[in-house]
XYZ file of N, CA, C and O in Angstrom:
404
model
N 143.430 229.864 83.108
C 144.145 231.000 82.534
C 144.453 230.688 81.069
O 145.311 229.859 80.780
N 143.782 231.335 80.157
C 143.926 231.029 78.733
C 145.224 231.554 78.138
O 145.553 231.219 77.010
N 145.982 232.364 78.875
C 147.260 232.843 78.353
C 148.376 231.841 78.617
O 149.473 231.976 78.116
N 148.090 230.840 79.428
C 149.103 229.887 79.856
C 149.033 228.579 79.065
O 147.994 228.211 78.533
N 150.165 227.860 79.052
C 150.191 226.502 78.510
C 149.218 225.637 79.292
O 149.151 225.733 80.514
N 148.477 224.806 78.595
C 147.546 223.918 79.270
C 147.521 222.567 78.573
O 147.201 222.474 77.390
N 147.895 221.524 79.308
C 147.850 220.174 78.769
C 146.394 219.755 78.638
O 145.613 219.942 79.570
N 146.012 219.217 77.479
C 144.620 218.819 77.273
C 144.440 217.310 77.145
O 143.366 216.798 77.418
N 145.483 216.573 76.757
C 145.385 215.109 76.684
C 146.779 214.491 76.704
O 147.664 214.982 76.002
N 147.018 213.459 77.505
C 146.072 212.808 78.424
C 145.906 213.655 79.679
O 146.894 214.123 80.228
N 144.688 213.859 80.085
C 144.449 214.758 81.204
C 143.931 214.050 82.450
O 143.532 214.681 83.410
N 143.951 212.723 82.432
C 143.549 211.947 83.608
C 142.439 210.974 83.289
O 141.469 211.320 82.628
N 142.618 209.739 83.733
C 141.590 208.714 83.570
C 141.742 207.843 82.337
O 141.091 206.818 82.226
N 142.624 208.259 81.390
C 142.816 207.462 80.186
C 143.590 206.174 80.495
O 144.354 206.103 81.450
N 143.380 205.169 79.655
C 144.213 203.959 79.659
C 144.769 203.824 78.253
O 144.017 203.558 77.311
N 146.068 204.047 78.114
C 146.705 203.999 76.810
C 147.582 202.757 76.724
O 148.310 202.438 77.669
N 147.513 202.080 75.588
C 148.253 200.831 75.393
C 149.695 201.128 74.967
O 149.922 201.878 74.016
N 150.640 200.538 75.704
C 152.053 200.725 75.402
C 152.351 200.343 73.955
O 151.858 199.327 73.459
N 153.145 201.183 73.279
C 153.559 200.896 71.918
C 152.617 201.389 70.840
O 152.977 201.403 69.669
N 151.403 201.791 71.223
C 150.483 202.363 70.242
C 150.834 203.842 70.065
O 151.665 204.385 70.785
N 150.222 204.482 69.106
C 150.494 205.889 68.838
C 149.304 206.731 69.267
O 148.175 206.470 68.849
N 149.560 207.682 70.140
C 148.510 208.591 70.605
C 149.045 210.019 70.552
O 150.246 210.240 70.604
N 148.127 210.966 70.503
C 148.522 212.374 70.475
C 148.493 212.969 71.879
O 147.483 212.878 72.571
N 149.632 213.534 72.283
C 149.667 214.374 73.483
C 149.291 215.770 72.977
O 149.871 216.251 72.003
N 148.301 216.397 73.609
C 147.845 217.699 73.121
C 147.850 218.748 74.233
O 147.727 218.425 75.413
N 147.985 219.993 73.815
C 147.978 221.120 74.746
C 147.535 222.364 73.999
O 147.530 222.400 72.775
N 147.149 223.369 74.757
C 146.885 224.682 74.181
C 148.008 225.602 74.638
O 148.490 225.494 75.776
N 148.436 226.497 73.751
C 149.576 227.366 74.039
C 149.157 228.688 74.670
O 149.979 229.366 75.269
N 147.876 229.046 74.547
C 147.461 230.359 75.016
C 148.229 231.426 74.244
O 148.368 231.328 73.030
N 148.785 232.380 74.949
C 149.545 233.449 74.287
C 151.033 233.122 74.203
O 151.810 233.901 73.666
N 151.442 231.964 74.733
C 152.853 231.593 74.739
C 153.313 231.223 73.329
O 152.659 230.466 72.633
N 154.441 231.776 72.892
C 154.925 231.554 71.523
C 156.306 230.915 71.464
O 156.923 230.876 70.417
N 156.789 230.417 72.582
C 158.122 229.820 72.612
C 158.104 228.334 72.301
O 157.196 227.822 71.649
N 159.123 227.635 72.798
C 159.254 226.192 72.616
C 158.913 225.482 73.926
O 159.070 226.054 75.015
N 158.450 224.239 73.785
C 158.092 223.453 74.964
C 158.779 222.095 74.928
O 159.278 221.651 73.890
N 158.782 221.442 76.090
C 159.201 220.051 76.169
C 158.117 219.269 76.886
O 157.329 219.831 77.670
N 158.078 217.972 76.600
C 157.108 217.065 77.208
C 157.858 216.039 78.036
O 158.847 215.460 77.568
N 157.388 215.827 79.265
C 158.020 214.853 80.143
C 156.973 213.916 80.713
O 155.810 214.291 80.889
N 157.418 212.695 81.009
C 156.558 211.682 81.612
C 156.883 211.585 83.094
O 158.057 211.528 83.477
N 155.836 211.600 83.911
C 155.981 211.463 85.360
C 155.196 210.261 85.851
O 154.157 209.916 85.281
N 155.724 209.622 86.909
C 155.000 208.576 87.618
C 154.835 209.100 89.032
O 155.833 209.292 89.736
N 153.591 209.382 89.426
C 153.307 210.129 90.650
C 154.051 211.458 90.530
O 153.893 212.152 89.541
N 154.892 211.818 91.473
C 155.570 213.124 91.392
C 156.996 213.006 90.879
O 157.744 213.967 90.891
N 157.389 211.818 90.424
C 158.764 211.579 90.007
C 158.887 211.596 88.492
O 158.135 210.899 87.802
N 159.847 212.363 87.988
C 160.057 212.412 86.548
C 160.656 211.097 86.077
O 161.681 210.650 86.592
N 159.996 210.463 85.111
C 160.488 209.222 84.518
C 161.500 209.552 83.433
O 162.578 208.969 83.354
N 161.138 210.499 82.573
C 162.050 210.897 81.506
C 161.407 211.882 80.558
O 160.212 212.171 80.661
N 162.228 212.393 79.659
C 161.752 213.363 78.690
C 161.227 212.652 77.445
O 161.872 211.745 76.923
N 160.065 213.058 76.987
C 159.449 212.473 75.797
C 159.916 213.197 74.546
O 160.277 212.577 73.546
N 159.897 214.504 74.590
C 160.290 215.314 73.431
C 160.641 216.710 73.919
O 160.149 217.152 74.959
N 161.464 217.412 73.138
C 161.842 218.765 73.512
C 161.941 219.634 72.264
O 161.950 219.120 71.151
N 161.965 220.944 72.492
C 162.139 221.909 71.408
C 160.991 221.883 70.393
O 161.198 222.001 69.190
N 159.775 221.715 70.896
C 158.574 221.729 70.053
C 157.982 223.138 70.109
O 157.877 223.716 71.195
N 157.577 223.673 68.976
C 156.904 224.974 68.984
C 155.605 224.834 69.771
O 154.795 223.938 69.498
N 155.408 225.704 70.755
C 154.215 225.621 71.615
C 152.933 225.667 70.799
O 151.949 224.991 71.116
N 152.949 226.451 69.720
C 151.733 226.636 68.933
C 151.340 225.394 68.142
O 150.224 225.304 67.642
N 152.242 224.411 68.033
C 151.914 223.145 67.357
C 150.738 222.469 68.061
O 149.827 221.954 67.419
N 150.789 222.442 69.389
C 149.673 221.935 70.193
C 149.483 220.438 70.195
O 148.570 219.932 70.841
N 150.354 219.700 69.511
C 150.203 218.247 69.503
C 151.543 217.579 69.249
O 152.410 218.137 68.572
N 151.696 216.394 69.837
C 152.885 215.586 69.610
C 152.444 214.137 69.510
O 151.724 213.642 70.375
N 152.853 213.476 68.439
C 152.494 212.068 68.260
C 153.475 211.210 69.053
O 154.672 211.200 68.773
N 152.942 210.521 70.058
C 153.759 209.776 71.017
C 153.582 208.281 70.833
O 152.454 207.789 70.754
N 154.710 207.569 70.758
C 154.639 206.116 70.858
C 154.508 205.848 72.354
O 155.445 206.058 73.117
N 153.330 205.437 72.768
C 152.953 205.397 74.185
C 153.969 204.624 75.017
O 154.318 203.490 74.702
N 154.446 205.315 76.052
C 155.407 204.741 76.986
C 156.846 205.097 76.684
O 157.709 204.963 77.543
N 157.118 205.561 75.458
C 158.504 205.818 75.054
C 159.048 207.111 75.639
O 158.374 208.132 75.656
N 160.280 207.026 76.125
C 161.025 208.222 76.533
C 162.497 207.894 76.326
O 162.962 206.819 76.711
N 163.211 208.787 75.663
C 164.603 208.500 75.321
C 164.650 207.209 74.507
O 163.911 207.042 73.539
N 165.470 206.266 74.939
C 165.548 204.963 74.271
C 164.807 203.888 75.050
O 164.901 202.714 74.751
N 164.058 204.300 76.076
C 163.406 203.352 76.973
C 161.888 203.385 76.828
O 161.330 204.266 76.182
N 161.245 202.425 77.482
C 159.786 202.384 77.540
C 159.361 202.245 78.996
O 159.915 201.413 79.734
N 158.396 203.052 79.395
C 157.895 203.012 80.772
C 157.156 201.706 81.036
O 156.556 201.130 80.126
N 157.178 201.210 82.274
C 156.424 200.003 82.608
C 154.930 200.279 82.743
O 154.507 201.433 82.865
N 154.164 199.190 82.731
C 152.728 199.283 82.982
C 152.512 199.952 84.337
O 153.267 199.720 85.279
N 151.486 200.799 84.417
C 151.185 201.457 85.687
C 149.976 202.357 85.545
O 149.545 202.638 84.421
N 149.444 202.798 86.666
C 148.211 203.591 86.631
C 148.373 204.976 87.233
O 147.389 205.676 87.461
N 149.618 205.386 87.492
C 149.834 206.677 88.163
C 150.746 207.589 87.346
O 151.639 208.240 87.887
N 150.497 207.653 86.038
C 151.314 208.492 85.157
C 150.677 209.848 84.905
O 149.456 209.995 84.968
N 151.536 210.817 84.599
C 151.096 212.150 84.187
C 152.082 212.666 83.147
O 153.236 212.241 83.106
N 151.608 213.565 82.304
C 152.454 214.247 81.330
C 152.591 215.699 81.784
O 151.638 216.294 82.288
N 153.785 216.258 81.590
C 154.002 217.678 81.875
C 154.437 218.359 80.583
O 155.343 217.869 79.910
N 153.768 219.432 80.254
C 154.222 220.311 79.168
C 154.868 221.513 79.849
O 154.295 222.096 80.770
N 156.096 221.830 79.435
C 156.837 222.892 80.118
C 157.525 223.790 79.095
O 158.151 223.319 78.147
N 157.430 225.094 79.314
C 158.135 226.060 78.481
C 159.637 225.872 78.666
O 160.103 225.701 79.792
N 160.394 225.887 77.549
C 161.848 225.736 77.660
C 162.468 226.870 78.460
O 163.510 226.696 79.094
N 161.810 228.035 78.490
C 162.336 229.152 79.292
C 161.882 229.052 80.755
O 162.149 229.935 81.557
N 161.185 227.969 81.083
C 160.754 227.645 82.457
C 159.788 228.649 83.060
O 159.641 228.727 84.281
N 159.125 229.434 82.216
C 158.200 230.424 82.763
C 156.871 229.814 83.151
O 156.133 230.379 83.953
N 156.530 228.658 82.581
C 155.224 228.061 82.861
C 155.217 226.597 82.487
O 156.034 226.131 81.690
N 154.275 225.865 83.096
C 154.111 224.450 82.781
C 152.740 223.999 83.256
O 152.075 224.693 84.036
N 152.336 222.818 82.775
C 151.067 222.243 83.215
C 151.198 220.728 83.174
O 151.872 220.172 82.308
N 150.552 220.092 84.142
C 150.523 218.638 84.226
C 149.133 218.126 83.862
O 148.152 218.871 83.945
N 149.060 216.816 83.551
C 147.762 216.154 83.468
C 147.014 216.461 84.766
O 147.615 216.477 85.844
N 145.703 216.706 84.674
C 144.923 217.039 85.870
C 144.815 215.869 86.843
O 144.654 216.062 88.042
N 144.891 214.652 86.312
C 144.837 213.450 87.148
C 145.663 212.367 86.457
O 146.051 212.524 85.301
N 145.920 211.276 87.157
C 146.728 210.214 86.602
C 146.028 209.482 85.458
O 144.809 209.390 85.420
N 146.849 208.972 84.547
C 146.350 208.087 83.495
C 147.162 206.800 83.561
O 148.185 206.742 84.243
N 146.695 205.775 82.871
C 147.322 204.455 82.941
C 148.026 204.087 81.645
O 147.587 204.463 80.562
N 149.111 203.342 81.795
C 149.780 202.687 80.670
C 149.539 201.195 80.851
O 149.745 200.663 81.953
N 149.081 200.536 79.809
C 148.769 199.105 79.925
C 149.249 198.364 78.690
O 149.540 198.960 77.659
N 149.332 197.042 78.838
C 149.713 196.195 77.708
C 148.508 195.895 76.843
O 147.396 195.899 77.324
């Protein structure tokens, strides 16, 4: 559905090194509001990465593993969720990606 928010990276299968800088990317479709990005391990929310980003920006530069003041541990079952602040829509990574040292 091209009118909906869609996470494009990391979308599954990536191995990203903790502490490096990578771009989390998404397409906004027709959505013009604000979004937040959250990190999940399996189905459990680890923490919020960023909030109040204009959906049309489509990218966020992430220090890999960082959320709040913490850093996620190494693991292979992570996903990112992009979610509209008005909670009308969201999208997750299509498959798990890994965080490694």
